[in-house]
Short mmCIF file of C-alpha atoms and ligand atoms in Angstrom, two decimals:
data_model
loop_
_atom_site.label_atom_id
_atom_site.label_comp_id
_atom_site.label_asym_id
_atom_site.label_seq_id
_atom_site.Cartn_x
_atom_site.Cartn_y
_atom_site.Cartn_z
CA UNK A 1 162.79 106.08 89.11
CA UNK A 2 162.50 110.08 89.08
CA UNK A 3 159.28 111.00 87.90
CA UNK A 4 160.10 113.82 85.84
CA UNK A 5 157.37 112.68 82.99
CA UNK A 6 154.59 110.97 85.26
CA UNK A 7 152.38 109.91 81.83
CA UNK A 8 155.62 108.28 80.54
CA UNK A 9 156.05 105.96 83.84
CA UNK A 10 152.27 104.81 83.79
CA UNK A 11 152.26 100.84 83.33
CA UNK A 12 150.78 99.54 80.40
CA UNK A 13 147.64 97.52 79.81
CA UNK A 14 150.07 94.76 79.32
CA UNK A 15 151.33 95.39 82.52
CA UNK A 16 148.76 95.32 84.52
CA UNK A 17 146.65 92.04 82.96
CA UNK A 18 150.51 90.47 84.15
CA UNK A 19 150.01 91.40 87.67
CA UNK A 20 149.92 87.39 89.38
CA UNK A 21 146.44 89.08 91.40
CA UNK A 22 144.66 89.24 88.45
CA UNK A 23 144.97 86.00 86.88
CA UNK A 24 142.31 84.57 89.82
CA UNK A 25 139.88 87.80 88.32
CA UNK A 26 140.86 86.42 84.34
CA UNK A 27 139.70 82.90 85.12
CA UNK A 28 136.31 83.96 86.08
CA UNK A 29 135.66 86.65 83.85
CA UNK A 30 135.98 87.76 80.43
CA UNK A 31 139.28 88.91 79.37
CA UNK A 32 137.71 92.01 77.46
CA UNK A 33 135.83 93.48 80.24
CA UNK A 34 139.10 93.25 82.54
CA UNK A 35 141.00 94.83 79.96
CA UNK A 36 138.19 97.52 79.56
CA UNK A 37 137.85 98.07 83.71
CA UNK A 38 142.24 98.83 83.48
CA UNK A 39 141.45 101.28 80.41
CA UNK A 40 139.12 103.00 82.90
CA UNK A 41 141.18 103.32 85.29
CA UNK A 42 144.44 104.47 83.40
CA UNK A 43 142.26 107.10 82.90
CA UNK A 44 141.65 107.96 85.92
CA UNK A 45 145.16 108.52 86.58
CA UNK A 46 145.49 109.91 83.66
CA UNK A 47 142.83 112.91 84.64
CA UNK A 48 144.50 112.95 88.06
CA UNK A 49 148.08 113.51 86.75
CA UNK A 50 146.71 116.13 84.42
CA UNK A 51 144.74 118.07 86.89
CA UNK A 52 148.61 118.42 88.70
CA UNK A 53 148.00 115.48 91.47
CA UNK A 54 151.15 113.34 92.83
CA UNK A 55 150.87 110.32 92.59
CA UNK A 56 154.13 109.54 93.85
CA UNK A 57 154.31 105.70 93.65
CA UNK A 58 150.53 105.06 93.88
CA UNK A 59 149.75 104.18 90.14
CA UNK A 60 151.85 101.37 90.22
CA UNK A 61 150.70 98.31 87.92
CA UNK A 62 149.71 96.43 91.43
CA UNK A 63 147.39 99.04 92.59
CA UNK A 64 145.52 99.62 88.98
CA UNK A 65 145.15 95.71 88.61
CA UNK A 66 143.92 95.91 92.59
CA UNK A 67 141.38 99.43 91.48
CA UNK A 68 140.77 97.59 87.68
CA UNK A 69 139.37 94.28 89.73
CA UNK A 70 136.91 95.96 92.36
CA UNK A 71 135.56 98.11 88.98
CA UNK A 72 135.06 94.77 87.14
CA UNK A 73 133.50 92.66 90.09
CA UNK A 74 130.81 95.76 90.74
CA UNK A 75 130.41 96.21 86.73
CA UNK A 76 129.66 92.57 86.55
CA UNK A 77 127.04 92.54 89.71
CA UNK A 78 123.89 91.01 88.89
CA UNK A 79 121.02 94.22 88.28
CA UNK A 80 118.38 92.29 90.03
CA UNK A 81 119.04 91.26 93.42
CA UNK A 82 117.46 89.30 96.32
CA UNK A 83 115.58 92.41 98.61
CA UNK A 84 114.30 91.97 102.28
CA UNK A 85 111.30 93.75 101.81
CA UNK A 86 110.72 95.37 105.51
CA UNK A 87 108.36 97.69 103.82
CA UNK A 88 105.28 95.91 105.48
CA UNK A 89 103.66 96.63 102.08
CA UNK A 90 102.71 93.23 100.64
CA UNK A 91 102.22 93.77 97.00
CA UNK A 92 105.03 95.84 96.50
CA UNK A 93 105.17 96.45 92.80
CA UNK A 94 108.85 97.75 92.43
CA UNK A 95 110.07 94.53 94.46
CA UNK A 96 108.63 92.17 92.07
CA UNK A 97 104.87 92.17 93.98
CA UNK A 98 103.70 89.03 95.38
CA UNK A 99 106.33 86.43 96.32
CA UNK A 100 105.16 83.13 94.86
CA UNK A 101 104.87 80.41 97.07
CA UNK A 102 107.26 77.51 96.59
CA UNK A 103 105.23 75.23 95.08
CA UNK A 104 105.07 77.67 92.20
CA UNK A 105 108.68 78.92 92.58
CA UNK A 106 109.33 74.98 92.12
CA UNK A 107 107.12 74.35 89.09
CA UNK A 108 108.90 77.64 87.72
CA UNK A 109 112.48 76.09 88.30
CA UNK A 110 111.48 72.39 86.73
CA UNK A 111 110.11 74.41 83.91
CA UNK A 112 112.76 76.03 83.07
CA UNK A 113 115.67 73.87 83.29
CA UNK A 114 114.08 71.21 81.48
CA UNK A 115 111.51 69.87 78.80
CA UNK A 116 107.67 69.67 80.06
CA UNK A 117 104.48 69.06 78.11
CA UNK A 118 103.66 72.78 77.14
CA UNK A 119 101.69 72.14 74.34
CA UNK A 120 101.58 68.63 73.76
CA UNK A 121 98.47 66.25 74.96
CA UNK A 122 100.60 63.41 76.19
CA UNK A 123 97.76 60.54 75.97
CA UNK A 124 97.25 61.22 72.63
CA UNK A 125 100.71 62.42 71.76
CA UNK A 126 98.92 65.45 69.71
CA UNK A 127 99.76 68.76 69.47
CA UNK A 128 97.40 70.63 72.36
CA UNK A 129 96.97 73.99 73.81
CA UNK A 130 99.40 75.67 76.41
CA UNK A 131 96.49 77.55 77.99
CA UNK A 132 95.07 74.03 78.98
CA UNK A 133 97.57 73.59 82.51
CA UNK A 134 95.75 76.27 83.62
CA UNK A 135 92.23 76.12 81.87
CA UNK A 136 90.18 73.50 83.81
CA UNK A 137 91.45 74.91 87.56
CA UNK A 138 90.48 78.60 86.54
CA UNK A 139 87.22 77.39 85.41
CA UNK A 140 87.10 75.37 88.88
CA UNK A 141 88.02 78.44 90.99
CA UNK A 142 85.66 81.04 88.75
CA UNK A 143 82.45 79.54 88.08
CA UNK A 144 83.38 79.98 84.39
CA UNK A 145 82.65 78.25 81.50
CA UNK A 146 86.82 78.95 79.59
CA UNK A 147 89.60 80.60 80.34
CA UNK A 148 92.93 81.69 79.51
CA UNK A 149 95.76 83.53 80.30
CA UNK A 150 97.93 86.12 78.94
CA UNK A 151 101.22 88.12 80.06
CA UNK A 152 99.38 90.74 82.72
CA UNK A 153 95.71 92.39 82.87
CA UNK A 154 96.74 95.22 81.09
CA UNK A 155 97.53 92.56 78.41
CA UNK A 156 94.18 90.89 78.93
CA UNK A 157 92.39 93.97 78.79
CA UNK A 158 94.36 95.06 75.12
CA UNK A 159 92.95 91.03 73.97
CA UNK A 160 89.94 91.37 74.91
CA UNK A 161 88.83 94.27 73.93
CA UNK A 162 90.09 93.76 70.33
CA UNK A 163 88.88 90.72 69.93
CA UNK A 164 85.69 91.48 70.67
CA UNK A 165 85.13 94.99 70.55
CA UNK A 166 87.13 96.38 67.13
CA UNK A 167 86.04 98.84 65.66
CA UNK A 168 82.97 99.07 67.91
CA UNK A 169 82.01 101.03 70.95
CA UNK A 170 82.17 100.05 74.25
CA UNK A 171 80.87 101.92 77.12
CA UNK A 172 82.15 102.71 80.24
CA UNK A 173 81.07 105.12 83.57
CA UNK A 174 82.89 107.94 83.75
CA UNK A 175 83.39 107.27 87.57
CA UNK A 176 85.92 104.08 85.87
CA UNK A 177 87.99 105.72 83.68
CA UNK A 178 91.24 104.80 85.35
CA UNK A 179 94.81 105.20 85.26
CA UNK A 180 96.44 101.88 86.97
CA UNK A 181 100.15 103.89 86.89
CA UNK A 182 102.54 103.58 84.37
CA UNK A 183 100.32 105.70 81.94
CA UNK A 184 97.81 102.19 81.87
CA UNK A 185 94.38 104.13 81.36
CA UNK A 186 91.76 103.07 79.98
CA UNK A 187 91.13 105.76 77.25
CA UNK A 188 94.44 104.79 75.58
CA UNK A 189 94.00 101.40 75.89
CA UNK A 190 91.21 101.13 74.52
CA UNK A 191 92.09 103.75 71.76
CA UNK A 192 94.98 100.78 71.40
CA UNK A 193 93.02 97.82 71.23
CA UNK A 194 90.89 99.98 68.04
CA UNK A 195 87.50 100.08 70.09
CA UNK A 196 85.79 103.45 70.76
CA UNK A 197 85.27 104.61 74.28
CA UNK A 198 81.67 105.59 74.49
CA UNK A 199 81.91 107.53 78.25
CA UNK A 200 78.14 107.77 80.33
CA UNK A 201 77.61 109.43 83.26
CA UNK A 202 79.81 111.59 85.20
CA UNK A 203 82.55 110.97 87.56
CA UNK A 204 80.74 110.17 90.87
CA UNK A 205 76.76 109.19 89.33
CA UNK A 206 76.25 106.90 86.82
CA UNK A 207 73.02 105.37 86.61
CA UNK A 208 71.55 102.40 84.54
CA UNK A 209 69.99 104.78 82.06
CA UNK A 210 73.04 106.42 80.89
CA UNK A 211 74.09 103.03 79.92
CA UNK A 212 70.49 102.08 78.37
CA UNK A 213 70.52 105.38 76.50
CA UNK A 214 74.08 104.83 74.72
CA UNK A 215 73.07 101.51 73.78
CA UNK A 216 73.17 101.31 69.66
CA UNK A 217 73.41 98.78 66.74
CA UNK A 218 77.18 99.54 66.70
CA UNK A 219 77.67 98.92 71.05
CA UNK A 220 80.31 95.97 71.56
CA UNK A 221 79.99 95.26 75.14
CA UNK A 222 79.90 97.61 78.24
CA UNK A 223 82.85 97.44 80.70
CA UNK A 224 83.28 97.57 84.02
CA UNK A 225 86.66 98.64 85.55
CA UNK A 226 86.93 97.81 89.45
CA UNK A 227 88.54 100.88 90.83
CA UNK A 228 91.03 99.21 92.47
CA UNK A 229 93.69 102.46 93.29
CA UNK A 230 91.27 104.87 94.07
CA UNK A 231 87.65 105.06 95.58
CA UNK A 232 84.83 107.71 94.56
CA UNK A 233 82.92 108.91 97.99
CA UNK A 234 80.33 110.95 99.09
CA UNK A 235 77.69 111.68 96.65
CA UNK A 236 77.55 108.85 94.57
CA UNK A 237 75.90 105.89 92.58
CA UNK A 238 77.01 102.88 90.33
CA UNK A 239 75.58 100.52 88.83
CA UNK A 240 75.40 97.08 90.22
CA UNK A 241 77.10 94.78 87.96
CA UNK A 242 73.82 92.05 88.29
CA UNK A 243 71.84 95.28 87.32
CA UNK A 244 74.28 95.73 84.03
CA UNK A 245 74.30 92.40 82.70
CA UNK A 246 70.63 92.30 82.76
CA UNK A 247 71.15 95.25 80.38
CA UNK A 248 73.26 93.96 78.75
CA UNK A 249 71.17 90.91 78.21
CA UNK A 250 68.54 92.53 77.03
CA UNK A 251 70.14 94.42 74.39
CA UNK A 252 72.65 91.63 73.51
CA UNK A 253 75.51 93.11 74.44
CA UNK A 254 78.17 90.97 76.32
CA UNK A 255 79.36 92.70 79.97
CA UNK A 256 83.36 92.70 80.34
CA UNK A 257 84.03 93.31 84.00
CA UNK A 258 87.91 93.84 84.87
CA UNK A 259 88.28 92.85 88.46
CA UNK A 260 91.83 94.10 88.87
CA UNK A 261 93.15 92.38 91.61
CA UNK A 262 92.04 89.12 91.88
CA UNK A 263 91.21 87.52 94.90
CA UNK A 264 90.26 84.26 94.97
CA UNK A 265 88.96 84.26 98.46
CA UNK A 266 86.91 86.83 100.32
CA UNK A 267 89.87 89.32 101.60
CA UNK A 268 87.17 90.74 104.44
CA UNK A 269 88.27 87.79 106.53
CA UNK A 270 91.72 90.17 106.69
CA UNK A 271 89.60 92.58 108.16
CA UNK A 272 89.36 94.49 103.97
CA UNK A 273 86.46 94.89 102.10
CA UNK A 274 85.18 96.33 98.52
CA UNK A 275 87.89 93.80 96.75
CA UNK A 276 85.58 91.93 93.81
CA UNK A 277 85.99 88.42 93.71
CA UNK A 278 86.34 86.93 90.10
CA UNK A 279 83.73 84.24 91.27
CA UNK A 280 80.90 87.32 92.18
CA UNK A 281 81.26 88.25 88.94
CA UNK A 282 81.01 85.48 86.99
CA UNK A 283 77.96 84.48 88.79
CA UNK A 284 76.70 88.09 88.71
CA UNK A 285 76.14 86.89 84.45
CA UNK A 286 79.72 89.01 83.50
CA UNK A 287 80.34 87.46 80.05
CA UNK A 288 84.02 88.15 79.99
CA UNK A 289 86.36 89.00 83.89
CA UNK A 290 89.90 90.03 84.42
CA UNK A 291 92.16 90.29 86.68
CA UNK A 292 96.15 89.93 87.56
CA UNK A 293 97.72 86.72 89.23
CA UNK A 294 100.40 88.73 91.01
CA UNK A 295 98.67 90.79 93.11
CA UNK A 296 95.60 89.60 95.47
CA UNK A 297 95.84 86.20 93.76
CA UNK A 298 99.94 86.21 95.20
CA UNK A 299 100.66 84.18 91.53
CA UNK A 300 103.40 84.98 88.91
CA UNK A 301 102.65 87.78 86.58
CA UNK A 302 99.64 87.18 84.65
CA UNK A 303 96.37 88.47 83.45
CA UNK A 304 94.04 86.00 83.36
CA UNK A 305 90.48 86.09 81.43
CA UNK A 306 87.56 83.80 82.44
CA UNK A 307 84.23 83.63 80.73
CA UNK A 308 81.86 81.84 77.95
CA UNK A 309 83.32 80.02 75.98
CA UNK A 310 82.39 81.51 72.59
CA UNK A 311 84.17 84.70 73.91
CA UNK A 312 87.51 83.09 74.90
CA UNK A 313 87.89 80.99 71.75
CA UNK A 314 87.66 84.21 69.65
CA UNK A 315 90.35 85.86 72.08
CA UNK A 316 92.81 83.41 71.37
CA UNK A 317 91.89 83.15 67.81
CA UNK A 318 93.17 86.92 68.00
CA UNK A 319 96.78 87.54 66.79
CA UNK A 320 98.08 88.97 69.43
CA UNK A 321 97.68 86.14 71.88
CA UNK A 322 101.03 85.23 69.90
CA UNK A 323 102.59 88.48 71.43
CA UNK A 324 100.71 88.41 75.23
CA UNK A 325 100.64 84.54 75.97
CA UNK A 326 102.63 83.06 79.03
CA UNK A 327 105.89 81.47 78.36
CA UNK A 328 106.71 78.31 80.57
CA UNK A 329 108.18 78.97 83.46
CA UNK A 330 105.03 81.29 84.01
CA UNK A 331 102.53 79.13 83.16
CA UNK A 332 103.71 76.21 85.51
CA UNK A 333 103.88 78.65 88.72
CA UNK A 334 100.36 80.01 87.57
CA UNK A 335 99.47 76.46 87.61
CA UNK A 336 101.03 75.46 90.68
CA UNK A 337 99.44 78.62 92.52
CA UNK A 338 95.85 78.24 90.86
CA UNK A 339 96.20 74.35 92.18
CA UNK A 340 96.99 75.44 95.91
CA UNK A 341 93.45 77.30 95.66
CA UNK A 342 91.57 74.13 95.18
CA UNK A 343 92.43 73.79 98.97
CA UNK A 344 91.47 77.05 100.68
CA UNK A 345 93.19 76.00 103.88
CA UNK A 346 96.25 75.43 101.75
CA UNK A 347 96.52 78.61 100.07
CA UNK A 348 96.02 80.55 103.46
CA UNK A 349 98.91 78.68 104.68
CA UNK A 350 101.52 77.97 101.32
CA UNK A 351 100.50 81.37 99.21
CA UNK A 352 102.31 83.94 101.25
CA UNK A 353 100.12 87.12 100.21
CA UNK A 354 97.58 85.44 101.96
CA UNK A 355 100.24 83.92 104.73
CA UNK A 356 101.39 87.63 105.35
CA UNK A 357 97.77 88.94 105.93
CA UNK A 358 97.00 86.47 107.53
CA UNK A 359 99.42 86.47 110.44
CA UNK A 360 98.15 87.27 113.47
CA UNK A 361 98.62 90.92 115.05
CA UNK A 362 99.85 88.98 118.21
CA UNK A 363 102.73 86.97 116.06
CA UNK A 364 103.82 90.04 114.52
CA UNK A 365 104.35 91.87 117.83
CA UNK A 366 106.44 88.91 119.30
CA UNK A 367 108.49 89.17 115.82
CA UNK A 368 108.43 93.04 116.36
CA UNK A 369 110.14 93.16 119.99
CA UNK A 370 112.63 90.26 119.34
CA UNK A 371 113.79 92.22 116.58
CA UNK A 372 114.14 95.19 118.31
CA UNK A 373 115.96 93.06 121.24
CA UNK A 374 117.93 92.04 118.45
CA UNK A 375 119.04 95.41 117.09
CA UNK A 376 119.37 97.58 119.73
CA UNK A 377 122.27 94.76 121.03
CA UNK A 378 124.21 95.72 118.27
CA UNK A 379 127.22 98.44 118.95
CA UNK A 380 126.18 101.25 116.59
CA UNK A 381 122.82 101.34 117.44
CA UNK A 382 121.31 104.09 119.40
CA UNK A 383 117.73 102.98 119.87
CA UNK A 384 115.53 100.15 118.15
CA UNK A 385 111.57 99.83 119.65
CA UNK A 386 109.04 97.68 118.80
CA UNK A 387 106.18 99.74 118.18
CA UNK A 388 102.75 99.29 116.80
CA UNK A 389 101.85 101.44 113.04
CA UNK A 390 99.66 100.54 109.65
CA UNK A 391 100.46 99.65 106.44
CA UNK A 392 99.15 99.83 103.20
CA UNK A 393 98.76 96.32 101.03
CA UNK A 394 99.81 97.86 97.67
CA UNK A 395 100.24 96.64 94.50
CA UNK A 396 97.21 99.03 92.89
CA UNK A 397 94.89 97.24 95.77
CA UNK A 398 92.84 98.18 98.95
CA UNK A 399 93.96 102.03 98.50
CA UNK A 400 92.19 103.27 101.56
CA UNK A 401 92.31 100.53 103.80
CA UNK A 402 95.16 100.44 105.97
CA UNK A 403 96.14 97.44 108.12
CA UNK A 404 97.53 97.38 111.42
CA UNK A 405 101.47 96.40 112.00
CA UNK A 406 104.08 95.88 114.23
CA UNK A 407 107.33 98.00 112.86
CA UNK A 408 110.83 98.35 114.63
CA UNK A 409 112.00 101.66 114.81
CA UNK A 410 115.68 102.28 114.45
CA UNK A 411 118.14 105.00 114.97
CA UNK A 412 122.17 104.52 114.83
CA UNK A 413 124.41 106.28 116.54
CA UNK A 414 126.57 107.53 114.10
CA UNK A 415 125.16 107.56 111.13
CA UNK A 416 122.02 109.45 109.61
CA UNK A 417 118.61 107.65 108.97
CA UNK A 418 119.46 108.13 104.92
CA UNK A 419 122.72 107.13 104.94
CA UNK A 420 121.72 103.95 106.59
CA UNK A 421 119.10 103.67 104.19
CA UNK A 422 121.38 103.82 101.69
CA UNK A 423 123.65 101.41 102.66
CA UNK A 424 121.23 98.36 103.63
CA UNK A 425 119.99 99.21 99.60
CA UNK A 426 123.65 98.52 98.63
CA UNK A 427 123.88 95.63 101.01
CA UNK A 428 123.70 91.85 99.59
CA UNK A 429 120.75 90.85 99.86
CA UNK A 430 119.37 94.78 100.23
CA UNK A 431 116.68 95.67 102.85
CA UNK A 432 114.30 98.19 102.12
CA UNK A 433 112.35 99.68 104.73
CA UNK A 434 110.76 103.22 105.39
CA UNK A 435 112.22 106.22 106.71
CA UNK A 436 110.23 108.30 109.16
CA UNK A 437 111.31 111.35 111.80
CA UNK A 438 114.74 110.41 111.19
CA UNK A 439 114.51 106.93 111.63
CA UNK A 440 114.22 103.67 109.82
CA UNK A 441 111.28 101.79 110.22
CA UNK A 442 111.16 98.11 109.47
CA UNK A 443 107.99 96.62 109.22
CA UNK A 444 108.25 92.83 110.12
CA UNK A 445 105.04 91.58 108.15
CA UNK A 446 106.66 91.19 104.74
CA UNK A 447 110.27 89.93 105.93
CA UNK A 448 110.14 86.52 106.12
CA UNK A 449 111.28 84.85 109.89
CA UNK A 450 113.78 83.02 107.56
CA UNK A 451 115.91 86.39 106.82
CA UNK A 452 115.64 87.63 110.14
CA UNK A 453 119.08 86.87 110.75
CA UNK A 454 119.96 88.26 107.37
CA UNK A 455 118.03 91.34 108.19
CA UNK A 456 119.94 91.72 111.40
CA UNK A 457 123.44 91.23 110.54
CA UNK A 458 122.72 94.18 107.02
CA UNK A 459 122.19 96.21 109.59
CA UNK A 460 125.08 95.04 111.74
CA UNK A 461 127.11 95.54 108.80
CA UNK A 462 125.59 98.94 107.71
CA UNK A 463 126.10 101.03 110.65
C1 LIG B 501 96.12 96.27 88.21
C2 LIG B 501 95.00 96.44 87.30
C3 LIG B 501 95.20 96.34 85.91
C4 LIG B 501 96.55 96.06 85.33
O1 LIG B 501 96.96 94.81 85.73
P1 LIG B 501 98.48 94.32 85.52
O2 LIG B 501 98.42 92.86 85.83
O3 LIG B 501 99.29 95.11 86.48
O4 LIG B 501 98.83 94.60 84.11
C5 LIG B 501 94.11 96.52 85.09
N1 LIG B 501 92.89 96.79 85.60
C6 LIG B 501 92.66 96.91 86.93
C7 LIG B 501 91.29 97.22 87.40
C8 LIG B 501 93.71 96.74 87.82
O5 LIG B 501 93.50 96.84 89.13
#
């Protein structure tokens, strides 16, 4: 056919949905977005032809349908995707922070694709509370009298704080007015939450007094925010928190302490200190502790809130536990998690926050040069060492303390450090590592020994 019109020899829609190829790409997906994906690219041609391009024979019905399937199969790509975190950074808050362990990845799955007991008590066949699969192991694994649990700490800390402090003043150091990231700071929340911020002392001293002498009939509680993204050195002073609820005792005046991060077990046996536990404080007399069960903890998303009783049955008398509280599938991987801490030897080995700190310098190394052995057999790869580096926990916790790693190095031969990068992003499952004097670093502490192989064929794949 002379193409003396080229518009007027385009195939139809028609044409293309006919092309035998495509009926394979109709049975598994909707009709409509095919049709949509061959409008896309008619258009394409379209522009082309218009901007004076032969196309001589290329915009043929077969090779739309061929360009209109590889559109719709990437358009209909899942948005989340499985990542090989080779970040080394453990609570890595845009990959989803702590991995759960598979007891509570479990729970999560029966939860969801089925019916449970969520809130019914099933020896009395009565309506009960959903907060009470996690209620009695919190208590256990605090000290504390109640408990609940909403969506996330900056959830707890909204609850909290207007159900017991509206329209009232709390007061807080100046040394703790934080932002957590993600505009999360404490001024605004608790401008949210409709108490007043009553701020004492200055950013690096605040002493006892300061609190004492903004004490009045109309003080709520006074809060203590652990500063768990930042540290103040040098010249400074705090308040212990022993030191505040005997102030607060004496004035009755409840003491909130938000925790942050939420470690259940001392973290200095990873070699970290300075990270509160929720147990400390309870005993310490705090009337009312936060913290997260996704980061330190290595649990689902979660803020949880442990304390007297009194207080926690006025926080979910609140209306917005409606809005914050847990749905299911959360609540039975908080539960499963909480219930692997009963067992201290358990959680070090099944929670793997605690699993990845806690693997031993030595094992990482090993890890660290077979990977590199691994690698640097591949054709395409210049160099890959095993060498030793730090890395940072993350997740809003331990910001100063580094810990030490074993990383593998890699340079291709062909292709630059970003556009390899780029590619093990795009890859299925992605890996993510860090980029550093032109090479990719891949930190073997957060990838699990079960996608090594994955891990090794992206690159394979990507280079
Ligand atoms: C992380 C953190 C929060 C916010 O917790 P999310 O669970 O991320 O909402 C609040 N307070 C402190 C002290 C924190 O460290």
């Amino acid at each position: 056919m002379s193409d003396a019109n080229p518009f007027r020899s385009l195939p139809s829609v028609t044409d293309v949905l006919a092309v035998p190829d495509l009926q394979s790409v109709l049975a598994d997906e909707p009709r409509e977005l095919l049709v949509e994906a061959i409008r896309a690219e008619l258009a394409l041609v379209r522009e082309r032809l218009k901007a004076g391009e032969n196309l001589d024979g290329q915009a043929t019905a077969e090779v739309l349908a061929q360009a209109a399937a590889a559109r719709l199969r990437k358009q209909v790509e899942p948005k989340l995707r499985r990542v090989i975190n080779a970040t080394g950074i453990v609570l890595h808050t845009n990959l989803g922070r702590a991995p759960m362990a598979d007891a509570a990845a479990d729970a999560a799955r029966d939860a969801a694709g089925g019916y449970l007991n969520l809130e019914l008590d099933l020896e009395t066949g009565k309506r009960s509370s959903r907060q009470d699969a996690i209620r009695e192991w919190v208590c256990r694994l605090t000290g504390a009298e109640a408990a609940t649990a909403v969506n996330n700490n900056a959830a707890a800390t909204v609850i909290v704080l207007r159900a017991l402090c509206q329209g009232k003043e709390v007061i807080v150091s100046r040394g703790q007015l934080v932002e957590i990231g993600g505009s999360f700071r404490i001024p605004d929340i608790m401008a949210v939450s409709g108490a007043v911020l009553r701020e004492v002392g200055t950013t690096n001293i605040t002493r006892l007094r300061d609190y004492e002498a903004a004490i009045t009939p109309n003080t709520a509680a006074l809060l203590q925010v652990h500063c768990s993204n930042y540290r103040v050195r040098g010249f400074t002073e705090s308040v212990p928190l022993a030191d505040l609820v005997a102030l607060g005792r004496k004035h009755n005046v409840p003491v909130i302490d938000d925790v942050g991060s939420g470690a259940l077990i001392d973290y200095a046996r990873f070699g970290f200190d300075g990270e509160p536990l929720a147990r400390d404080s309870v005993a310490a007399g705090a009337d009312v502790v936060l913290f997260s069960g996704d980061k330190l903890m290595g649990g689902p998303q979660a803020g949880l809130i442990a304390g007297a009783r009194a207080h926690i049955q006025r926080i979910e008398k609140d209306p917005l536990m409606r809005a914050f509280r847990l749905d299911k599938m959360t609540l039975a991987a908080l539960e499963a998690t909480l219930r692997l801490y009963l067992d201290e030897g358990r959680a070090l080995r099944d929670v793997p926050t605690l699993r990845m700190l806690a693997t031993p310098l030595a094992e990482l190394e090993r890890r660290a040069r077979r990977l590199a052995e691994q690698l640097a057999a591949l054709p395409g790869v210049a160099s890959a060492d095993a060498v030793s580096d730090v890395a940072f926990v993350g997740g809003g916790s331990l910001p100063d303390q580094t810990c030490p790693a074993w990383v593998v190095e890699v340079k291709a031969a062909d292709v630059s450090d970003e556009e390899l990068a780029l590619r093990l992003r795009r890859h299925q499952p992605a890996v993510l590592g860090r980029l550093r004097d032109g090479k990719l670093v891949l930190d073997v502490r957060t990838v699990f020994e079960a996608q090594e192989a994955a891990l090794v064929a992206a690159v394979a794949s990507s280079i």
